[in-house]
mmCIF file of C-alpha atoms and ligand atoms in Angstrom:
data_model
loop_
_atom_site.group_PDB
_atom_site.id
_atom_site.type_symbol
_atom_site.label_atom_id
_atom_site.label_comp_id
_atom_site.label_asym_id
_atom_site.label_seq_id
_atom_site.Cartn_x
_atom_site.Cartn_y
_atom_site.Cartn_z
ATOM 1 C CA MET Z 1 -0.132 -0.052 -0.037
ATOM 2 C CA SER Z 2 1.538 3.381 -0.816
ATOM 3 C CA ASP Z 3 1.583 6.143 1.424
ATOM 4 C CA ASN Z 4 -0.867 7.799 -0.800
ATOM 5 C CA THR Z 5 -3.469 4.949 -0.266
ATOM 6 C CA THR Z 6 -2.793 4.924 3.497
ATOM 7 C CA ASP Z 7 -3.631 8.615 3.520
ATOM 8 C CA LYS Z 8 -6.936 8.186 1.918
ATOM 9 C CA THR Z 9 -8.003 5.207 4.119
ATOM 10 C CA THR Z 10 -6.958 7.270 7.109
ATOM 11 C CA THR Z 11 -9.216 10.367 6.010
ATOM 12 C CA ARG Z 12 -12.091 8.103 5.186
ATOM 13 C CA ARG Z 13 -11.892 6.415 8.497
ATOM 14 C CA ASN Z 14 -11.486 9.671 10.205
ATOM 15 C CA PHE Z 15 -14.549 11.076 8.280
ATOM 16 C CA LEU Z 16 -16.662 7.994 9.175
ATOM 17 C CA ARG Z 17 -15.552 8.155 12.808
ATOM 18 C CA THR Z 18 -16.421 11.866 13.076
ATOM 19 C CA THR Z 19 -19.834 11.309 11.193
ATOM 20 C CA MET Z 20 -20.731 8.335 13.454
ATOM 21 C CA LEU Z 21 -20.037 10.497 16.530
ATOM 22 C CA SER Z 22 -21.684 13.691 15.409
ATOM 23 C CA ALA Z 23 -24.772 11.400 14.613
ATOM 24 C CA ALA Z 24 -24.435 9.901 18.171
ATOM 25 C CA ALA Z 25 -24.462 13.449 19.625
ATOM 26 C CA LEU Z 26 -27.655 14.697 18.133
ATOM 27 C CA PRO Z 27 -30.185 13.267 20.550
ATOM 28 C CA ALA Z 28 -28.199 14.489 23.462
ATOM 29 C CA ALA Z 29 -27.996 17.849 22.050
ATOM 30 C CA GLY Z 30 -31.724 17.933 21.254
ATOM 31 C CA ALA Z 31 -32.324 16.957 24.843
ATOM 32 C CA LEU Z 32 -29.915 19.826 25.868
ATOM 33 C CA LEU Z 33 -31.842 22.410 23.858
ATOM 34 C CA GLN Z 34 -35.315 21.282 25.194
ATOM 35 C CA SER Z 35 -34.111 21.873 28.648
ATOM 36 C CA ARG Z 36 -32.294 25.004 28.188
ATOM 37 C CA PRO Z 37 -33.680 28.141 30.232
ATOM 38 C CA ALA Z 38 -36.600 29.795 28.585
ATOM 39 C CA ALA Z 39 -34.897 33.250 29.312
ATOM 40 C CA ALA Z 40 -31.753 34.836 29.740
ATOM 41 C CA GLY Z 41 -30.211 34.539 33.141
ATOM 42 C CA GLY Z 42 -30.246 30.975 33.655
ATOM 43 C CA MET Z 43 -33.504 30.798 34.912
ATOM 44 C CA ASP Z 44 -36.350 28.408 33.913
ATOM 45 C CA ARG Z 45 -39.995 29.516 33.687
ATOM 46 C CA LEU Z 46 -42.014 28.648 36.791
ATOM 47 C CA SER Z 47 -44.261 25.276 36.127
ATOM 48 C CA GLU Z 48 -47.859 25.739 37.365
ATOM 49 C CA ASP Z 49 -47.384 22.183 38.421
ATOM 50 C CA ASP Z 50 -44.521 23.283 40.809
ATOM 51 C CA ASP Z 51 -45.364 22.294 44.375
ATOM 52 C CA ALA Z 52 -44.958 25.938 45.666
ATOM 53 C CA ALA Z 53 -46.691 27.302 42.792
ATOM 54 C CA ARG Z 54 -49.756 24.955 43.385
ATOM 55 C CA ALA Z 55 -49.630 25.966 46.842
ATOM 56 C CA LEU Z 56 -49.884 29.756 46.142
ATOM 57 C CA GLY Z 57 -52.196 29.048 43.027
ATOM 58 C CA TYR Z 58 -49.903 30.437 40.530
ATOM 59 C CA VAL Z 59 -51.177 30.485 37.075
ATOM 60 C CA HIS Z 60 -49.513 31.907 33.929
ATOM 61 C CA ASP Z 61 -52.459 33.590 32.765
ATOM 62 C CA VAL Z 62 -54.613 35.485 35.314
ATOM 63 C CA ALA Z 63 -57.785 34.495 33.391
ATOM 64 C CA ASP Z 64 -57.070 30.879 34.660
ATOM 65 C CA VAL Z 65 -57.385 31.787 38.610
ATOM 66 C CA ASP Z 66 -59.542 29.471 40.543
ATOM 67 C CA THR Z 67 -61.660 32.309 41.916
ATOM 68 C CA ASP Z 68 -63.744 29.815 44.153
ATOM 69 C CA ARG Z 69 -60.210 28.806 45.815
ATOM 70 C CA TRP Z 70 -58.713 32.086 45.880
ATOM 71 C CA SER Z 71 -61.376 34.360 47.260
ATOM 72 C CA ASN Z 72 -58.601 37.093 47.713
ATOM 73 C CA TYR Z 73 -58.086 37.438 44.104
ATOM 74 C CA GLU Z 74 -59.371 40.931 42.842
ATOM 75 C CA GLU Z 75 -59.657 41.827 39.108
ATOM 76 C CA GLY Z 76 -56.607 43.767 37.894
ATOM 77 C CA GLN Z 77 -54.159 41.968 40.022
ATOM 78 C CA LEU Z 78 -51.204 40.548 37.665
ATOM 79 C CA CYS Z 79 -47.654 39.809 38.266
ATOM 80 C CA SER Z 80 -46.770 42.746 36.278
ATOM 81 C CA ASN Z 81 -48.260 45.256 38.847
ATOM 82 C CA CYS Z 82 -47.029 43.058 42.001
ATOM 83 C CA GLN Z 83 -44.641 44.458 44.410
ATOM 84 C CA LEU Z 84 -42.507 41.224 44.519
ATOM 85 C CA ILE Z 85 -41.931 41.025 40.586
ATOM 86 C CA GLY Z 86 -38.369 42.065 39.446
ATOM 87 C CA GLY Z 87 -36.501 42.215 36.288
ATOM 88 C CA ASP Z 88 -37.347 44.125 33.306
ATOM 89 C CA ALA Z 89 -40.917 45.524 32.735
ATOM 90 C CA ASP Z 90 -40.496 44.696 28.811
ATOM 91 C CA GLU Z 91 -40.004 40.977 29.438
ATOM 92 C CA GLN Z 92 -42.775 38.738 29.483
ATOM 93 C CA TRP Z 93 -41.064 36.371 31.954
ATOM 94 C CA ARG Z 94 -39.810 37.775 35.078
ATOM 95 C CA PRO Z 95 -38.114 36.839 38.418
ATOM 96 C CA CYS Z 96 -39.995 36.962 41.459
ATOM 97 C CA ASP Z 97 -39.063 37.216 45.010
ATOM 98 C CA ILE Z 98 -41.629 34.506 46.207
ATOM 99 C CA PHE Z 99 -40.276 31.921 43.665
ATOM 100 C CA PRO Z 100 -36.410 31.895 43.709
ATOM 101 C CA ASN Z 101 -34.493 31.241 40.371
ATOM 102 C CA LYS Z 102 -37.803 30.977 38.488
ATOM 103 C CA LEU Z 103 -39.639 33.100 36.074
ATOM 104 C CA VAL Z 104 -43.175 34.053 36.223
ATOM 105 C CA ASN Z 105 -45.370 35.617 33.568
ATOM 106 C CA ASN Z 106 -46.355 39.092 33.395
ATOM 107 C CA ASP Z 107 -49.897 38.242 33.044
ATOM 108 C CA GLY Z 108 -49.832 35.571 35.675
ATOM 109 C CA TRP Z 109 -51.048 35.756 39.463
ATOM 110 C CA CYS Z 110 -50.694 34.012 42.690
ATOM 111 C CA SER Z 111 -52.188 34.505 46.101
ATOM 112 C CA ALA Z 112 -49.090 36.265 47.473
ATOM 113 C CA TRP Z 113 -49.755 39.180 45.355
ATOM 114 C CA VAL Z 114 -48.834 42.476 46.834
ATOM 115 C CA PRO Z 115 -49.734 45.982 45.387
ATOM 116 C CA LYS Z 116 -46.856 48.052 44.105
ATOM 117 C CA SER Z 117 -46.013 50.561 46.623
HETATM 118 FE FE1 LIG B 201 -46.868 37.040 40.539
HETATM 119 FE FE2 LIG B 201 -46.634 38.626 42.763
HETATM 120 FE FE3 LIG B 201 -47.369 35.891 42.975
HETATM 121 FE FE4 LIG B 201 -44.881 36.669 42.217
HETATM 122 S S1 LIG B 201 -45.605 37.166 44.189
HETATM 123 S S2 LIG B 201 -45.964 35.049 41.207
HETATM 124 S S3 LIG B 201 -45.176 38.449 41.081
HETATM 125 S S4 LIG B 201 -48.415 37.596 41.790
#
């Protein structure tokens, strides 16, 4: 086998190895993309199914408040006008003092709502 043939064989082998490794990595990359934070800052959006969220009746959309259960809810109350929300008012998903390291929806609500002072 000449040096030239050996080079071609090595190149082909390297190409196949790289291609197979890349293909094997695709599912892992997809899983990472699905679990990445929904917003900047490394925080995930709060799930309505989170134990703390359920305990406080948090919903992403104030229209979904269970008013039978949460009689303290009053029309006009929103995460966006709650004293406990932080972050940038232009962002739809923002940090909240009640749910550390999670983002709540501007249009959401929970029973810990406090009017902005
Ligand atoms: Fe929204 Fe305020 Fe409840 Fe946080 S404490 S989830 S900002 S209503």
